[in-house]
Amino acid sequence: MKFSIYRYNPEKDDKPYMQDYEVELQHSDRMLLDAILRIKAMDDSLGLRKSCREGVCGSDGMNINGKNGLACITPLKDLKEPVILRPLPGLPVIRDLIVDMSQFFKQYHSIKPYLVNDNPPPQKERLQSPEDREELNGLYECVLCACCSTSCPSFWWNPDKFVGPAALLQAYRFIADTRDDATSERLDNLEDPYRLFRCHTIMNCADVCPKGLNPTEAIGKIKEQMVKRMV
Amino acid sequence: MALSRQIFDTVIVGGGGSGLRAALQLAEAGHHVAVFSKVFPTRSHTVAAQGGIGASLGNMQEDHWLWHMYDTIKGSDYLGDQDAIEFMCRKAAEVVYELEHFGMPFDRNPDGTIYQRPFGGHSQNFGERPVQRACAAADRTGHAMLHTLYQRNVRAHCQFFVEWMALDLIRDYEGVVVGIVALEMETGEVVIFQAKSTILATGGAGRIYHSSTNAFINTGDGLGMAARAGVPLEDMEFWQFHPTGVAGAGVLITEGVRGEGGILLNSEGERFMERYAPTMKDLASRDVVSRGIDQEIKEGRGVGPEKDHVLLKLDHLGAEVINKRLPGIREIALKFANVDPIREPIPVVPTCHYQMGGIPTNYYGQVVAPRGALGSSEVIPGLYAIGECACVSVHGANRLGTNSLLDLLVFGKSAGDHLCQWLKSNPQHRDLPHDAADRSMERLSRLDSAQSGENITEVAQAMRRTVQHHAGVFRTGPLLREGVEKIREVAQRARNTAIKDKSRVFNTARIEALELENLVIVAEATLVAAEARTESRGAQAREDFKDRDDKNWLKHSLWYLEGSRLDYKPVNLQPLTVESFEPKVRVY
């Protein structure tokens, strides 16, 4: 199978280039990550992140034939050759397919991604109805792979000012949690021409999410809550 | 060249469930703590745990921590230390409620309490009938728990060193652990971290097996660090084979599937577990179910063209239960087995999953090792180990499902609490020895200077194939002896590896070479300890010694890297407050 992979090592390359590889696959190679590891066995200098190899840790996000995804759950049979692999767009490249995710995590941290409830907790669990718990479905499952935020033109242009789809999805995860008491502060934190309102519902985020989540919908719900509290 | 140095109260190596739980305890108490992780913390392997956290909350039926304790001891095949097991089972409800208060999105019952599902080996009233004890967030409990713990650490302003690999422990001339040497992956820089105390929380080393549910990062780094620093490794012969890894892919299918009512079938469509475990059936403990499956395959009742797996049927649960309780499993089955479990069974096979052994500790997480000829265990000052890399031992020869996440919470918190006290009476940093970084620098300079040598990928593959073939579900003396010889050859090769890429910036080849050095240490410990133990207990099933031998083998093994030497220490059969559970025949 033929691949064309983005290469850049700041210690020796003046600028990035694409390197072609051809690799013989084995019967057991099902996913893109399997093929990349065959390439890495031939060329140990190829840099990428990887860990769980089942789509739950979010390490191996990359741009695959023009679309962001996780290599470990992208079936090889669906890919057109040569398979073109690039680092996630919009973030500084450290080396090869490895990007600097500092800005992405900075935005995640900026939404206060933890439950806020200053009442003393009961001796047992806080109660929550199954219906209220269901509101968190489609939100808490995010693996922070950054496929969504790095496919969003608004995030490319203003990664320091626009929170981005991944972190906004998490902002809504806490707004939607009946156990969280900080909705008003959370909305204040996002009421800004950039932080939330740079989302122009282009919907690339929902289109690429490897976990099938829909950040655009969550962003819409945050906007609704803002409108609601104004009237 | 002098290395730069940073100073902390406590350094924690590993940002998974146990490391984060300990960090939280220390950071919230105002201590200066640093967490090191090879990956961003939410990518740690805790994220892959699916089924639940064991705790006798009694939300579904009557339950009691003493029943949980009994199940855990029986599950351990009586090799677990009963003081630590009592400690864990008594603390279980407290740590689960805390996690809920931190924001963990548990599934709920109609009355608003945490939903609990049945799991293998968990019973009411000392083995009478299955009980619902596994506190679950769908089939993504580990993911939900790891993210919740990370989030809580963000709130506590805990300091993280992300994408740093710890290389070695620093012990001073009196044997006190005074910090670590670590490598920043992005720059290749090596830094000394001086600390009053060090916690190893590096997870398991399931990547020593060819077929494994474990992530790539599970390379036993903490075990390698401990072994190189002269600390023994305990009970390394005991590796859990999870009954249901996806055949061919190795990806985990939670026991929660069987908890929700899924059943195992052989090629004749027979629910064969009824023969092996008449009461608990498909929910017997994991070693029993894995042996059942392997026996069916050995006797020709495996499924598929190679007759090399069995089937996990769950379509009878209905689409609603599957989509609500097991959505991640459906996703995995569709992606990795090409089947939709709403309609078809999932092909599964026992797959290496969990390391019961590890760095010996007490239930405060302090590392303990025999000292002198008397063989009494003494604390190694300044060193703690928690989670899968530690051997407390609560899992003994076989861990019960849901007790791993519980272990992370209970002993992560316990180590954090103990350290908060310990730091009060040990307020000073001790001096670093002059040779603090020598071992690490030698390892790195060998890799930097080697112009030719063994290929990392090939040596790693030889190691995995050796362990898989020689220390699988069923073991025999000759097979193990041959395995010991082969793994020593592999270990020799691992000392002569060469990487082509010598660059400093994010050099993953160098990281993999360093990881391989840790893996082969674990692999050798496994084979040597398994060969020596001439009995069958829990996950160690010897075809040449089919019975458990309490007279000679009711003891923990201790393997030392120096001389690849074995020692033993007794099992603690004395709980903290209740009466001892005497070893008896194990029937499910």
PDB file of C-alpha atoms in Angstrom, chain B residues 360-543:
ATOM      1  CA  PRO B 360       5.828  -5.052  46.865  1.00  0.00           C
ATOM      2  CA  THR B 361       4.024  -2.567  49.123  1.00  0.00           C
ATOM      3  CA  ASN B 362       1.972  -2.352  52.279  1.00  0.00           C
ATOM      4  CA  TYR B 363      -1.527  -0.866  52.244  1.00  0.00           C
ATOM      5  CA  TYR B 364      -0.160   2.645  52.688  1.00  0.00           C
ATOM      6  CA  GLY B 365       1.601   2.228  49.358  1.00  0.00           C
ATOM      7  CA  GLN B 366       5.050   2.145  50.968  1.00  0.00           C
ATOM      8  CA  VAL B 367       7.435  -0.140  49.130  1.00  0.00           C
ATOM      9  CA  VAL B 368       8.601  -2.983  51.357  1.00  0.00           C
ATOM     10  CA  ALA B 369      11.397  -5.457  50.787  1.00  0.00           C
ATOM     11  CA  PRO B 370      13.203  -8.045  52.874  1.00  0.00           C
ATOM     12  CA  ARG B 371      16.282  -6.707  54.554  1.00  0.00           C
ATOM     13  CA  GLY B 372      19.124  -8.785  55.896  1.00  0.00           C
ATOM     14  CA  ALA B 373      19.107 -12.485  56.508  1.00  0.00           C
ATOM     15  CA  LEU B 374      16.049 -12.465  58.764  1.00  0.00           C
ATOM     16  CA  GLY B 375      13.756 -11.970  55.803  1.00  0.00           C
ATOM     17  CA  SER B 376      11.495  -9.516  57.594  1.00  0.00           C
ATOM     18  CA  SER B 377      10.025  -6.911  55.270  1.00  0.00           C
ATOM     19  CA  GLU B 378      11.108  -3.358  55.818  1.00  0.00           C
ATOM     20  CA  VAL B 379       9.990  -0.114  54.270  1.00  0.00           C
ATOM     21  CA  ILE B 380      12.262   1.443  51.657  1.00  0.00           C
ATOM     22  CA  PRO B 381      12.265   5.061  52.829  1.00  0.00           C
ATOM     23  CA  GLY B 382      10.990   7.627  50.349  1.00  0.00           C
ATOM     24  CA  LEU B 383       9.515   5.129  47.895  1.00  0.00           C
ATOM     25  CA  TYR B 384       5.843   4.344  47.273  1.00  0.00           C
ATOM     26  CA  ALA B 385       4.134   2.316  44.570  1.00  0.00           C
ATOM     27  CA  ILE B 386       0.418   2.231  43.729  1.00  0.00           C
ATOM     28  CA  GLY B 387      -1.945   0.826  41.134  1.00  0.00           C
ATOM     29  CA  GLU B 388      -1.130  -1.942  38.679  1.00  0.00           C
ATOM     30  CA  CYS B 389       2.646  -1.511  39.057  1.00  0.00           C
ATOM     31  CA  ALA B 390       2.316  -2.313  42.771  1.00  0.00           C
ATOM     32  CA  CYS B 391       1.645  -5.616  44.522  1.00  0.00           C
ATOM     33  CA  VAL B 392      -0.112  -4.840  47.827  1.00  0.00           C
ATOM     34  CA  SER B 393      -1.266  -7.703  47.374  1.00  0.00           C
ATOM     35  CA  VAL B 394      -5.014  -7.418  46.987  1.00  0.00           C
ATOM     36  CA  HIS B 395      -5.301  -9.470  43.806  1.00  0.00           C
ATOM     37  CA  GLY B 396      -3.129 -12.422  44.746  1.00  0.00           C
ATOM     38  CA  ALA B 397      -3.096 -15.010  41.992  1.00  0.00           C
ATOM     39  CA  ASN B 398      -6.172 -13.681  40.186  1.00  0.00           C
ATOM     40  CA  ARG B 399      -7.874 -10.308  40.240  1.00  0.00           C
ATOM     41  CA  LEU B 400     -11.639  -9.920  40.291  1.00  0.00           C
ATOM     42  CA  GLY B 401     -13.101  -7.637  37.639  1.00  0.00           C
ATOM     43  CA  THR B 402     -13.815  -4.091  38.990  1.00  0.00           C
ATOM     44  CA  ASN B 403     -11.164  -4.421  41.690  1.00  0.00           C
ATOM     45  CA  SER B 404      -8.514  -2.760  39.517  1.00  0.00           C
ATOM     46  CA  LEU B 405     -10.240   0.630  39.394  1.00  0.00           C
ATOM     47  CA  LEU B 406     -11.015   0.251  43.088  1.00  0.00           C
ATOM     48  CA  ASP B 407      -7.352  -0.509  43.791  1.00  0.00           C
ATOM     49  CA  LEU B 408      -6.324   2.725  42.015  1.00  0.00           C
ATOM     50  CA  LEU B 409      -8.696   4.838  44.088  1.00  0.00           C
ATOM     51  CA  VAL B 410      -8.133   3.230  47.478  1.00  0.00           C
ATOM     52  CA  PHE B 411      -4.365   2.925  47.370  1.00  0.00           C
ATOM     53  CA  GLY B 412      -3.845   6.187  45.469  1.00  0.00           C
ATOM     54  CA  LYS B 413      -5.689   7.966  48.235  1.00  0.00           C
ATOM     55  CA  SER B 414      -4.047   5.913  50.968  1.00  0.00           C
ATOM     56  CA  ALA B 415      -0.537   6.684  49.695  1.00  0.00           C
ATOM     57  CA  GLY B 416      -1.431  10.373  49.393  1.00  0.00           C
ATOM     58  CA  ASP B 417      -2.792  10.454  52.935  1.00  0.00           C
ATOM     59  CA  HIS B 418       0.183   8.579  54.330  1.00  0.00           C
ATOM     60  CA  LEU B 419       2.591  10.920  52.576  1.00  0.00           C
ATOM     61  CA  CYS B 420       0.831  13.994  53.941  1.00  0.00           C
ATOM     62  CA  GLN B 421       1.702  12.673  57.408  1.00  0.00           C
ATOM     63  CA  TRP B 422       5.150  11.421  56.443  1.00  0.00           C
ATOM     64  CA  LEU B 423       6.163  14.771  54.943  1.00  0.00           C
ATOM     65  CA  LYS B 424       5.423  16.432  58.302  1.00  0.00           C
ATOM     66  CA  SER B 425       8.045  14.314  60.049  1.00  0.00           C
ATOM     67  CA  ASN B 426      10.461  14.407  57.112  1.00  0.00           C
ATOM     68  CA  PRO B 427      10.561  18.086  56.204  1.00  0.00           C
ATOM     69  CA  GLN B 428      14.091  18.156  54.767  1.00  0.00           C
ATOM     70  CA  HIS B 429      15.410  17.065  51.421  1.00  0.00           C
ATOM     71  CA  ARG B 430      18.303  14.655  51.715  1.00  0.00           C
ATOM     72  CA  ASP B 431      21.435  15.258  49.676  1.00  0.00           C
ATOM     73  CA  LEU B 432      21.651  13.753  46.221  1.00  0.00           C
ATOM     74  CA  PRO B 433      24.380  11.151  45.782  1.00  0.00           C
ATOM     75  CA  HIS B 434      27.180  12.138  43.383  1.00  0.00           C
ATOM     76  CA  ASP B 435      26.254   9.375  40.981  1.00  0.00           C
ATOM     77  CA  ALA B 436      22.546  10.325  40.923  1.00  0.00           C
ATOM     78  CA  ALA B 437      22.149  10.268  37.156  1.00  0.00           C
ATOM     79  CA  ASP B 438      24.916   7.861  36.202  1.00  0.00           C
ATOM     80  CA  ARG B 439      22.756   4.847  35.459  1.00  0.00           C
ATOM     81  CA  SER B 440      20.376   6.819  33.248  1.00  0.00           C
ATOM     82  CA  MET B 441      23.174   8.595  31.427  1.00  0.00           C
ATOM     83  CA  GLU B 442      24.909   5.294  30.730  1.00  0.00           C
ATOM     84  CA  ARG B 443      21.723   3.876  29.247  1.00  0.00           C
ATOM     85  CA  LEU B 444      21.270   6.931  27.050  1.00  0.00           C
ATOM     86  CA  SER B 445      24.864   7.198  25.945  1.00  0.00           C
ATOM     87  CA  ARG B 446      24.907   3.533  24.938  1.00  0.00           C
ATOM     88  CA  LEU B 447      21.914   4.202  22.670  1.00  0.00           C
ATOM     89  CA  ASP B 448      23.460   7.397  21.334  1.00  0.00           C
ATOM     90  CA  SER B 449      26.782   5.797  20.497  1.00  0.00           C
ATOM     91  CA  ALA B 450      25.697   2.392  19.166  1.00  0.00           C
ATOM     92  CA  GLN B 451      26.317   2.457  15.412  1.00  0.00           C
ATOM     93  CA  SER B 452      25.029  -1.053  14.805  1.00  0.00           C
ATOM     94  CA  GLY B 453      23.105  -3.576  16.804  1.00  0.00           C
ATOM     95  CA  GLU B 454      19.822  -5.322  17.252  1.00  0.00           C
ATOM     96  CA  ASN B 455      16.644  -3.824  15.777  1.00  0.00           C
ATOM     97  CA  ILE B 456      14.150  -2.696  18.457  1.00  0.00           C
ATOM     98  CA  THR B 457      11.078  -3.971  16.623  1.00  0.00           C
ATOM     99  CA  GLU B 458      12.590  -7.407  16.083  1.00  0.00           C
ATOM    100  CA  VAL B 459      13.774  -7.844  19.664  1.00  0.00           C
ATOM    101  CA  ALA B 460      10.407  -6.663  21.004  1.00  0.00           C
ATOM    102  CA  GLN B 461       8.648  -9.147  18.762  1.00  0.00           C
ATOM    103  CA  ALA B 462      10.914 -11.984  19.898  1.00  0.00           C
ATOM    104  CA  MET B 463      10.138 -11.083  23.510  1.00  0.00           C
ATOM    105  CA  ARG B 464       6.364 -10.985  22.972  1.00  0.00           C
ATOM    106  CA  ARG B 465       6.317 -14.272  21.071  1.00  0.00           C
ATOM    107  CA  THR B 466       8.434 -15.958  23.739  1.00  0.00           C
ATOM    108  CA  VAL B 467       6.249 -14.838  26.635  1.00  0.00           C
ATOM    109  CA  GLN B 468       3.052 -15.625  24.725  1.00  0.00           C
ATOM    110  CA  HIS B 469       4.170 -19.137  23.812  1.00  0.00           C
ATOM    111  CA  HIS B 470       5.914 -20.104  27.039  1.00  0.00           C
ATOM    112  CA  ALA B 471       3.812 -18.384  29.713  1.00  0.00           C
ATOM    113  CA  GLY B 472       0.269 -18.556  28.366  1.00  0.00           C
ATOM    114  CA  VAL B 473      -2.973 -19.738  29.970  1.00  0.00           C
ATOM    115  CA  PHE B 474      -1.686 -23.325  30.402  1.00  0.00           C
ATOM    116  CA  ARG B 475       1.956 -23.872  31.374  1.00  0.00           C
ATOM    117  CA  THR B 476       4.289 -26.842  31.772  1.00  0.00           C
ATOM    118  CA  GLY B 477       7.761 -27.275  33.261  1.00  0.00           C
ATOM    119  CA  PRO B 478       9.625 -28.019  30.008  1.00  0.00           C
ATOM    120  CA  LEU B 479       7.858 -25.177  28.185  1.00  0.00           C
ATOM    121  CA  LEU B 480       8.707 -22.736  30.978  1.00  0.00           C
ATOM    122  CA  ARG B 481      12.325 -23.893  31.228  1.00  0.00           C
ATOM    123  CA  GLU B 482      12.780 -23.373  27.515  1.00  0.00           C
ATOM    124  CA  GLY B 483      11.072 -19.993  27.893  1.00  0.00           C
ATOM    125  CA  VAL B 484      13.509 -18.910  30.603  1.00  0.00           C
ATOM    126  CA  GLU B 485      16.449 -19.728  28.341  1.00  0.00           C
ATOM    127  CA  LYS B 486      14.922 -17.934  25.392  1.00  0.00           C
ATOM    128  CA  ILE B 487      14.005 -14.818  27.340  1.00  0.00           C
ATOM    129  CA  ARG B 488      17.545 -14.564  28.688  1.00  0.00           C
ATOM    130  CA  GLU B 489      18.773 -14.550  25.088  1.00  0.00           C
ATOM    131  CA  VAL B 490      16.247 -11.848  24.300  1.00  0.00           C
ATOM    132  CA  ALA B 491      17.380  -9.837  27.343  1.00  0.00           C
ATOM    133  CA  GLN B 492      20.950 -10.087  26.074  1.00  0.00           C
ATOM    134  CA  ARG B 493      19.838  -8.837  22.661  1.00  0.00           C
ATOM    135  CA  ALA B 494      17.946  -5.966  24.297  1.00  0.00           C
ATOM    136  CA  ARG B 495      21.220  -4.809  25.827  1.00  0.00           C
ATOM    137  CA  ASN B 496      22.680  -4.571  22.331  1.00  0.00           C
ATOM    138  CA  THR B 497      20.030  -2.628  20.482  1.00  0.00           C
ATOM    139  CA  ALA B 498      20.780   0.248  18.171  1.00  0.00           C
ATOM    140  CA  ILE B 499      18.543   2.993  16.868  1.00  0.00           C
ATOM    141  CA  LYS B 500      19.203   4.728  13.567  1.00  0.00           C
ATOM    142  CA  ASP B 501      17.585   7.952  14.675  1.00  0.00           C
ATOM    143  CA  LYS B 502      19.893   9.816  17.053  1.00  0.00           C
ATOM    144  CA  SER B 503      18.025  13.127  17.091  1.00  0.00           C
ATOM    145  CA  ARG B 504      16.892  14.786  20.298  1.00  0.00           C
ATOM    146  CA  VAL B 505      13.483  16.254  19.459  1.00  0.00           C
ATOM    147  CA  PHE B 506      10.648  13.812  20.160  1.00  0.00           C
ATOM    148  CA  ASN B 507      12.718  10.775  19.318  1.00  0.00           C
ATOM    149  CA  THR B 508      10.171   7.968  19.659  1.00  0.00           C
ATOM    150  CA  ALA B 509      12.735   5.359  18.629  1.00  0.00           C
ATOM    151  CA  ARG B 510      14.800   6.223  21.693  1.00  0.00           C
ATOM    152  CA  ILE B 511      11.718   6.042  23.924  1.00  0.00           C
ATOM    153  CA  GLU B 512      10.819   2.613  22.526  1.00  0.00           C
ATOM    154  CA  ALA B 513      14.369   1.365  23.131  1.00  0.00           C
ATOM    155  CA  LEU B 514      14.207   2.521  26.755  1.00  0.00           C
ATOM    156  CA  GLU B 515      10.776   0.938  27.164  1.00  0.00           C
ATOM    157  CA  LEU B 516      12.062  -2.342  25.776  1.00  0.00           C
ATOM    158  CA  GLU B 517      14.741  -2.457  28.488  1.00  0.00           C
ATOM    159  CA  ASN B 518      11.944  -2.278  31.075  1.00  0.00           C
ATOM    160  CA  LEU B 519       9.768  -4.830  29.297  1.00  0.00           C
ATOM    161  CA  VAL B 520      12.453  -7.513  29.122  1.00  0.00           C
ATOM    162  CA  ILE B 521      13.070  -7.191  32.869  1.00  0.00           C
ATOM    163  CA  VAL B 522       9.385  -7.900  33.483  1.00  0.00           C
ATOM    164  CA  ALA B 523       9.363 -10.737  30.958  1.00  0.00           C
ATOM    165  CA  GLU B 524      12.325 -12.449  32.610  1.00  0.00           C
ATOM    166  CA  ALA B 525      10.801 -12.073  36.080  1.00  0.00           C
ATOM    167  CA  THR B 526       7.577 -13.612  34.754  1.00  0.00           C
ATOM    168  CA  LEU B 527       9.169 -16.694  33.248  1.00  0.00           C
ATOM    169  CA  VAL B 528      11.592 -17.338  36.091  1.00  0.00           C
ATOM    170  CA  ALA B 529       8.898 -17.051  38.775  1.00  0.00           C
ATOM    171  CA  ALA B 530       6.417 -19.151  36.766  1.00  0.00           C
ATOM    172  CA  GLU B 531       8.949 -21.913  36.184  1.00  0.00           C
ATOM    173  CA  ALA B 532       9.809 -22.105  39.874  1.00  0.00           C
ATOM    174  CA  ARG B 533       6.202 -22.273  41.125  1.00  0.00           C
ATOM    175  CA  THR B 534       5.333 -25.954  40.841  1.00  0.00           C
ATOM    176  CA  GLU B 535       1.630 -25.656  41.548  1.00  0.00           C
ATOM    177  CA  SER B 536      -1.552 -24.316  39.942  1.00  0.00           C
ATOM    178  CA  ARG B 537      -3.056 -21.293  41.640  1.00  0.00           C
ATOM    179  CA  GLY B 538      -5.257 -18.578  40.130  1.00  0.00           C
ATOM    180  CA  ALA B 539      -3.838 -17.449  36.819  1.00  0.00           C
ATOM    181  CA  GLN B 540      -0.879 -19.855  37.009  1.00  0.00           C
ATOM    182  CA  ALA B 541      -2.197 -23.138  35.567  1.00  0.00           C
ATOM    183  CA  ARG B 542       0.514 -25.817  35.403  1.00  0.00           C
ATOM    184  CA  GLU B 543      -0.436 -28.946  33.494  1.00  0.00           C
TER     185      GLU B 543
END
